Amino acid sequence: MFMSKVEGLTSVSSLERRSASKYYIFLFFNVFLASIIAGSALEQLQTYLHQSANQIPRTIGVAIPMKATFFITYVMVDGWAGVAGEILRLKPLVIFHLKNFFLVKTEKDRDEAMDPGSIGFDSNEPQIQLYFLLGLVYAVVTPFLLPFILVFYVLAYVVYRHQIINVYNQEYESAAAFWPSVHGRIITALIVSQLLFLGLLSTKGAGQSTPVLLVLPVVTFYFHKYCKNRYEPAFVEYPLQEAMRKDTLERAREPGFDLKTYLASAYIHPVFKGGDDDEKFSMMDEAEADQVLVATKRQSRRNTPVPSRHNGSEAPSLPEIVNDQRL
């Protein structure tokens, strides 16, 4: 979030979108690639030392299925336990009791201490997409990993749906602005899984089918370009249908409104406006100065259930109110 703020982004939604992209790149290199490459290098260090450099990619391709047990453990510890921790919320519970004991003095302080905040898309969404990447990569390498990921997604759907509806506050409305980034990361995970699948086939003596399968990443990339050109403008620009509806309502409410004249000076600071605008503002100030408040003897109706006919300082009694209602 700090690096995104340094980039100049100001809105919370844009900050979380950029932070989610950075965090996903971190997880991709630090958790996925580092675990596979470093793990396979340590496990087959003797093989690396006694072979040529041309055979290293083949050795890594053989070692990738060996890391399936590590990722099964990772999904169970980080994914399943993370969902359980999300529904328990032990950390916010402890923080609330500490604030309640040391800081809470009024009911307003208590409400602020009980504020659950927002869900935090910048940290939760990249983790969910990392499991999607693991599922795509190991679907053909080690399908035994898929049930663990499926259980995680079922639990995450139930828990996060409950948390979003009943626990967290909606801090902003981004109009599904997250989806283009999510779609791009899904396509990236699909291309990575296809490339690793090609490497695995080359290590299993199926090198003849590898050139044919090179079409898969190319077709997937062009599918992403098609979706980007076809659907991304709906997430970036204002829809023409909504714009036309606003223009129709505006013409109906103000038939004589001159939009071009209004836009010519709409975004200029009032200090830099001159001529007719200064005269208009001075006339408005004079009109406001002419409005003088006149003191009256009317009593406020906030304490009376019906309009009072008494001009005195005392409010009517309850029997008088009942008689008035009967009349």
Short mmCIF file of C-alpha atoms in Angstrom, two decimals:
data_model
loop_
_atom_site.label_atom_id
_atom_site.label_comp_id
_atom_site.label_asym_id
_atom_site.label_seq_id
_atom_site.Cartn_x
_atom_site.Cartn_y
_atom_site.Cartn_z
CA MET A 1 0.00 0.00 0.00
CA PHE A 2 2.85 2.38 0.76
CA MET A 3 4.49 1.79 -2.63
CA SER A 4 1.13 2.30 -4.34
CA LYS A 5 0.69 5.61 -2.50
CA VAL A 6 4.15 6.68 -3.64
CA GLU A 7 3.04 6.03 -7.22
CA GLY A 8 0.44 8.77 -6.80
CA LEU A 9 -2.76 6.76 -6.44
CA THR A 10 -5.29 8.33 -4.08
CA SER A 11 -8.55 6.36 -4.04
CA VAL A 12 -8.81 3.30 -1.79
CA SER A 13 -10.01 1.05 -4.62
CA SER A 14 -7.09 1.94 -6.92
CA LEU A 15 -4.63 1.52 -4.05
CA GLU A 16 -5.97 -1.94 -3.23
CA ARG A 17 -5.98 -3.00 -6.88
CA ARG A 18 -2.35 -2.00 -7.36
CA SER A 19 -1.33 -3.54 -4.03
CA ALA A 20 -3.09 -6.79 -4.97
CA SER A 21 -1.08 -6.94 -8.21
CA LYS A 22 2.20 -6.41 -6.35
CA TYR A 23 1.31 -9.01 -3.72
CA TYR A 24 0.35 -11.58 -6.36
CA ILE A 25 3.70 -11.10 -8.11
CA PHE A 26 5.43 -11.56 -4.76
CA LEU A 27 3.52 -14.79 -4.07
CA PHE A 28 4.14 -16.06 -7.59
CA PHE A 29 7.93 -15.71 -7.35
CA ASN A 30 8.49 -16.21 -3.63
CA VAL A 31 6.04 -19.05 -2.92
CA PHE A 32 5.48 -20.82 -6.22
CA LEU A 33 8.67 -20.49 -8.28
CA ALA A 34 11.06 -20.28 -5.35
CA SER A 35 9.59 -23.40 -3.75
CA ILE A 36 9.82 -25.38 -6.97
CA ILE A 37 13.26 -24.22 -8.14
CA ALA A 38 15.00 -24.03 -4.78
CA GLY A 39 13.39 -27.23 -3.53
CA SER A 40 14.28 -29.23 -6.62
CA ALA A 41 17.82 -27.81 -6.66
CA LEU A 42 18.47 -28.89 -3.06
CA GLU A 43 16.89 -32.29 -3.51
CA GLN A 44 18.84 -33.05 -6.69
CA LEU A 45 22.05 -31.15 -6.01
CA GLN A 46 24.14 -34.22 -6.77
CA THR A 47 22.47 -34.57 -10.16
CA TYR A 48 23.03 -30.90 -10.99
CA LEU A 49 26.74 -31.15 -10.30
CA HIS A 50 27.31 -34.10 -12.64
CA GLN A 51 25.39 -33.06 -15.74
CA SER A 52 25.62 -30.46 -18.47
CA ALA A 53 23.78 -27.13 -18.35
CA ASN A 54 21.46 -28.23 -21.17
CA GLN A 55 19.94 -30.92 -18.96
CA ILE A 56 19.05 -28.62 -16.02
CA PRO A 57 15.58 -27.61 -17.36
CA ARG A 58 14.80 -31.29 -17.89
CA THR A 59 15.83 -32.09 -14.32
CA ILE A 60 13.64 -29.28 -12.97
CA GLY A 61 10.74 -30.62 -15.03
CA VAL A 62 11.19 -33.99 -13.39
CA ALA A 63 11.41 -32.40 -9.93
CA ILE A 64 8.21 -30.31 -10.23
CA PRO A 65 5.86 -33.23 -9.38
CA MET A 66 8.01 -33.93 -6.31
CA LYS A 67 6.88 -30.62 -4.76
CA ALA A 68 3.21 -31.61 -4.82
CA THR A 69 3.34 -32.84 -1.22
CA PHE A 70 4.73 -29.48 -0.12
CA PHE A 71 1.88 -27.59 -1.80
CA ILE A 72 -0.68 -30.00 -0.32
CA THR A 73 0.67 -29.12 3.11
CA TYR A 74 0.73 -25.44 2.16
CA VAL A 75 -2.94 -25.49 1.13
CA MET A 76 -3.96 -27.26 4.33
CA VAL A 77 -1.93 -25.04 6.67
CA ASP A 78 -2.31 -21.67 4.97
CA GLY A 79 -5.65 -22.16 3.19
CA TRP A 80 -7.78 -24.28 5.49
CA ALA A 81 -6.35 -22.78 8.69
CA GLY A 82 -6.65 -19.29 7.20
CA VAL A 83 -10.35 -19.79 6.52
CA ALA A 84 -10.84 -21.09 10.06
CA GLY A 85 -9.00 -18.05 11.43
CA GLU A 86 -11.18 -15.79 9.31
CA ILE A 87 -14.40 -17.14 10.80
CA LEU A 88 -12.99 -17.08 14.36
CA ARG A 89 -11.39 -13.60 14.14
CA LEU A 90 -9.28 -14.09 17.26
CA LYS A 91 -6.94 -11.18 16.53
CA PRO A 92 -9.74 -8.57 16.22
CA LEU A 93 -11.31 -10.04 19.37
CA VAL A 94 -8.12 -9.55 21.39
CA ILE A 95 -7.60 -6.04 19.98
CA PHE A 96 -11.18 -5.09 20.87
CA HIS A 97 -10.80 -6.21 24.49
CA LEU A 98 -7.52 -4.30 24.82
CA LYS A 99 -9.10 -1.14 23.42
CA ASN A 100 -12.17 -1.67 25.59
CA PHE A 101 -10.02 -1.93 28.72
CA PHE A 102 -7.58 0.92 28.07
CA LEU A 103 -9.13 3.36 25.59
CA VAL A 104 -12.93 3.14 25.65
CA LYS A 105 -14.50 5.97 27.64
CA THR A 106 -17.75 6.65 25.80
CA GLU A 107 -20.19 4.80 23.59
CA LYS A 108 -18.61 6.40 20.53
CA ASP A 109 -15.24 4.97 21.54
CA ARG A 110 -16.87 1.57 21.96
CA ASP A 111 -18.40 1.73 18.47
CA GLU A 112 -15.04 2.70 16.98
CA ALA A 113 -13.34 -0.18 18.81
CA MET A 114 -15.95 -2.64 17.48
CA ASP A 115 -15.56 -1.44 13.88
CA PRO A 116 -14.57 -4.54 11.83
CA GLY A 117 -13.24 -2.53 8.88
CA SER A 118 -13.28 -3.74 5.29
CA ILE A 119 -12.40 -7.18 3.98
CA GLY A 120 -9.00 -6.20 2.58
CA PHE A 121 -8.99 -7.22 -1.08
CA ASP A 122 -5.30 -6.36 -1.44
CA SER A 123 -4.25 -9.33 0.74
CA ASN A 124 -7.06 -11.90 0.47
CA GLU A 125 -7.66 -11.88 -3.28
CA PRO A 126 -4.03 -12.66 -4.34
CA GLN A 127 -3.90 -15.61 -1.93
CA ILE A 128 -7.09 -17.06 -3.41
CA GLN A 129 -5.65 -16.69 -6.91
CA LEU A 130 -2.42 -18.41 -5.86
CA TYR A 131 -4.45 -21.55 -5.06
CA PHE A 132 -6.09 -21.25 -8.47
CA LEU A 133 -2.60 -21.20 -10.03
CA LEU A 134 -1.61 -24.31 -8.06
CA GLY A 135 -4.76 -26.08 -9.22
CA LEU A 136 -4.07 -25.31 -12.89
CA VAL A 137 -0.41 -26.30 -12.71
CA TYR A 138 -0.89 -29.57 -10.85
CA ALA A 139 -4.16 -30.60 -12.56
CA VAL A 140 -2.21 -32.69 -15.08
CA VAL A 141 0.98 -33.16 -13.05
CA THR A 142 -0.43 -34.36 -9.72
CA PRO A 143 -4.25 -34.44 -9.74
CA PHE A 144 -4.23 -35.63 -6.14
CA LEU A 145 -3.76 -31.95 -5.15
CA LEU A 146 -7.11 -30.88 -6.64
CA PRO A 147 -9.44 -32.17 -3.85
CA PHE A 148 -7.54 -30.14 -1.25
CA ILE A 149 -7.91 -26.99 -3.35
CA LEU A 150 -11.57 -27.77 -3.99
CA VAL A 151 -12.23 -28.08 -0.25
CA PHE A 152 -10.49 -24.75 0.29
CA TYR A 153 -12.67 -22.98 -2.29
CA VAL A 154 -15.87 -24.44 -0.82
CA LEU A 155 -14.90 -23.30 2.68
CA ALA A 156 -13.72 -19.91 1.42
CA TYR A 157 -16.99 -19.34 -0.45
CA VAL A 158 -19.12 -20.10 2.62
CA VAL A 159 -16.95 -18.14 5.06
CA TYR A 160 -16.21 -15.05 2.97
CA ARG A 161 -19.81 -14.81 1.81
CA HIS A 162 -20.91 -14.73 5.45
CA GLN A 163 -18.19 -12.24 6.41
CA ILE A 164 -18.97 -9.84 3.56
CA ILE A 165 -22.72 -9.87 4.25
CA ASN A 166 -22.76 -9.87 8.05
CA VAL A 167 -19.37 -8.70 9.38
CA TYR A 168 -17.31 -6.38 7.20
CA ASN A 169 -18.22 -2.85 6.18
CA GLN A 170 -18.30 -1.84 2.54
CA GLU A 171 -15.71 0.90 2.38
CA TYR A 172 -16.26 1.81 -1.27
CA GLU A 173 -18.05 0.78 -4.46
CA SER A 174 -15.64 0.16 -7.36
CA ALA A 175 -18.21 -1.09 -9.90
CA ALA A 176 -16.32 -4.40 -10.43
CA ALA A 177 -13.07 -2.58 -11.25
CA PHE A 178 -11.13 -5.54 -9.79
CA TRP A 179 -12.27 -7.94 -12.49
CA PRO A 180 -9.90 -6.92 -15.35
CA SER A 181 -6.91 -7.48 -13.06
CA VAL A 182 -8.32 -10.77 -11.79
CA HIS A 183 -8.97 -11.93 -15.35
CA GLY A 184 -5.42 -11.05 -16.37
CA ARG A 185 -3.95 -13.07 -13.50
CA ILE A 186 -6.16 -16.03 -14.35
CA ILE A 187 -4.90 -15.96 -17.95
CA THR A 188 -1.31 -15.69 -16.68
CA ALA A 189 -1.81 -18.73 -14.45
CA LEU A 190 -3.27 -20.66 -17.38
CA ILE A 191 -0.30 -19.84 -19.64
CA VAL A 192 2.17 -20.78 -16.88
CA SER A 193 0.42 -24.12 -16.39
CA GLN A 194 0.53 -24.81 -20.14
CA LEU A 195 4.25 -24.01 -20.37
CA LEU A 196 5.04 -26.25 -17.40
CA PHE A 197 2.92 -28.98 -18.96
CA LEU A 198 5.01 -28.71 -22.13
CA GLY A 199 8.18 -29.01 -20.06
CA LEU A 200 6.81 -32.07 -18.30
CA LEU A 201 5.97 -33.77 -21.61
CA SER A 202 9.48 -33.10 -22.89
CA THR A 203 10.89 -34.99 -19.88
CA LYS A 204 8.57 -37.99 -20.39
CA GLY A 205 9.69 -38.85 -23.91
CA ALA A 206 6.75 -37.08 -25.60
CA GLY A 207 8.83 -34.48 -27.38
CA GLN A 208 7.02 -35.00 -30.68
CA SER A 209 3.74 -33.65 -29.29
CA THR A 210 5.38 -30.59 -27.73
CA PRO A 211 5.48 -28.43 -30.92
CA VAL A 212 1.79 -29.13 -31.49
CA LEU A 213 0.92 -28.01 -27.96
CA LEU A 214 2.74 -24.71 -28.45
CA VAL A 215 -0.48 -23.47 -29.98
CA LEU A 216 -2.14 -23.51 -26.51
CA PRO A 217 -0.30 -20.49 -25.00
CA VAL A 218 -0.68 -18.53 -28.23
CA VAL A 219 -4.43 -19.14 -28.42
CA THR A 220 -4.83 -18.33 -24.72
CA PHE A 221 -2.94 -15.05 -25.14
CA TYR A 222 -5.08 -14.01 -28.10
CA PHE A 223 -8.20 -14.92 -26.11
CA HIS A 224 -7.00 -12.55 -23.39
CA LYS A 225 -6.44 -9.79 -25.95
CA TYR A 226 -9.94 -10.34 -27.34
CA CYS A 227 -11.54 -10.13 -23.89
CA LYS A 228 -9.46 -7.05 -23.05
CA ASN A 229 -10.54 -5.20 -26.20
CA ARG A 230 -14.12 -6.38 -25.99
CA TYR A 231 -15.01 -6.01 -22.30
CA GLU A 232 -12.43 -3.83 -20.54
CA PRO A 233 -13.91 -0.50 -21.79
CA ALA A 234 -17.06 -1.31 -19.80
CA PHE A 235 -14.95 -1.29 -16.61
CA VAL A 236 -12.94 1.83 -17.47
CA GLU A 237 -15.36 4.16 -19.27
CA TYR A 238 -18.88 5.20 -18.34
CA PRO A 239 -21.50 3.10 -20.20
CA LEU A 240 -23.23 4.91 -23.06
CA GLN A 241 -26.61 3.63 -21.92
CA GLU A 242 -26.22 5.23 -18.49
CA ALA A 243 -24.85 8.44 -20.04
CA MET A 244 -27.82 8.65 -22.42
CA ARG A 245 -30.21 8.13 -19.50
CA LYS A 246 -28.59 10.95 -17.56
CA ASP A 247 -28.73 13.26 -20.59
CA THR A 248 -32.43 12.48 -21.08
CA LEU A 249 -33.25 13.28 -17.45
CA GLU A 250 -31.19 16.46 -17.62
CA ARG A 251 -33.02 17.71 -20.71
CA ALA A 252 -36.38 16.93 -19.11
CA ARG A 253 -35.57 18.80 -15.90
CA GLU A 254 -33.74 21.77 -17.45
CA PRO A 255 -34.77 22.24 -21.10
CA GLY A 256 -32.86 25.52 -21.48
CA PHE A 257 -29.62 24.30 -19.93
CA ASP A 258 -26.56 25.12 -22.08
CA LEU A 259 -24.06 22.34 -21.41
CA LYS A 260 -21.20 23.79 -23.48
CA THR A 261 -21.32 27.14 -21.67
CA TYR A 262 -21.44 25.37 -18.32
CA LEU A 263 -18.46 23.11 -19.10
CA ALA A 264 -16.39 26.06 -20.34
CA SER A 265 -15.95 27.30 -16.75
CA ALA A 266 -17.18 24.39 -14.62
CA TYR A 267 -13.73 23.23 -13.51
CA ILE A 268 -12.19 26.67 -13.00
CA HIS A 269 -11.60 27.89 -9.47
CA PRO A 270 -13.99 30.72 -8.51
CA VAL A 271 -11.00 32.98 -7.82
CA PHE A 272 -9.97 32.83 -11.47
CA LYS A 273 -13.46 33.48 -12.77
CA GLY A 274 -14.20 37.03 -13.86
CA GLY A 275 -16.80 39.20 -15.54
CA ASP A 276 -20.36 37.97 -15.24
CA ASP A 277 -19.46 35.38 -12.63
CA ASP A 278 -18.18 38.03 -10.21
CA GLU A 279 -21.33 40.10 -10.72
CA LYS A 280 -23.46 37.00 -10.16
CA PHE A 281 -21.62 36.16 -6.94
CA SER A 282 -21.92 39.76 -5.70
CA MET A 283 -25.65 39.75 -6.43
CA MET A 284 -26.01 36.50 -4.51
CA ASP A 285 -24.17 38.00 -1.53
CA GLU A 286 -26.45 41.06 -1.58
CA ALA A 287 -29.55 38.85 -1.76
CA GLU A 288 -28.32 36.85 1.22
CA ALA A 289 -27.62 40.05 3.14
CA ASP A 290 -31.18 41.30 2.52
CA GLN A 291 -32.63 38.20 4.16
CA VAL A 292 -33.05 39.30 7.79
CA LEU A 293 -34.27 36.89 10.41
CA VAL A 294 -37.43 38.12 12.17
CA ALA A 295 -37.99 37.03 15.74
CA THR A 296 -41.33 35.32 16.35
CA LYS A 297 -43.19 34.05 19.40
CA ARG A 298 -44.06 30.67 17.87
CA GLN A 299 -43.18 27.75 20.04
CA SER A 300 -41.36 24.73 18.65
CA ARG A 301 -43.53 21.74 17.80
CA ARG A 302 -40.85 19.21 18.62
CA ASN A 303 -42.40 18.52 22.06
CA THR A 304 -46.07 18.46 20.99
CA PRO A 305 -47.64 15.58 19.05
CA VAL A 306 -50.18 17.90 17.33
CA PRO A 307 -50.02 21.54 16.13
CA SER A 308 -50.50 23.82 19.12
CA ARG A 309 -53.00 26.68 19.16
CA HIS A 310 -51.46 28.24 22.26
CA ASN A 311 -49.17 31.23 21.89
CA GLY A 312 -48.03 31.20 25.47
CA SER A 313 -44.79 29.87 26.78
CA GLU A 314 -46.40 26.81 28.37
CA ALA A 315 -47.10 23.70 26.35
CA PRO A 316 -50.67 22.31 26.39
CA SER A 317 -51.48 19.57 28.82
CA LEU A 318 -52.36 16.03 27.82
CA PRO A 319 -56.18 16.38 28.48
CA GLU A 320 -56.28 19.44 26.23
CA ILE A 321 -54.51 17.50 23.46
CA VAL A 322 -57.02 14.61 23.79
CA ASN A 323 -59.99 17.02 23.63
CA ASP A 324 -58.53 18.71 20.56
CA GLN A 325 -58.14 15.35 18.81
CA ARG A 326 -61.76 14.40 19.63
CA LEU A 327 -63.06 17.68 18.23
#
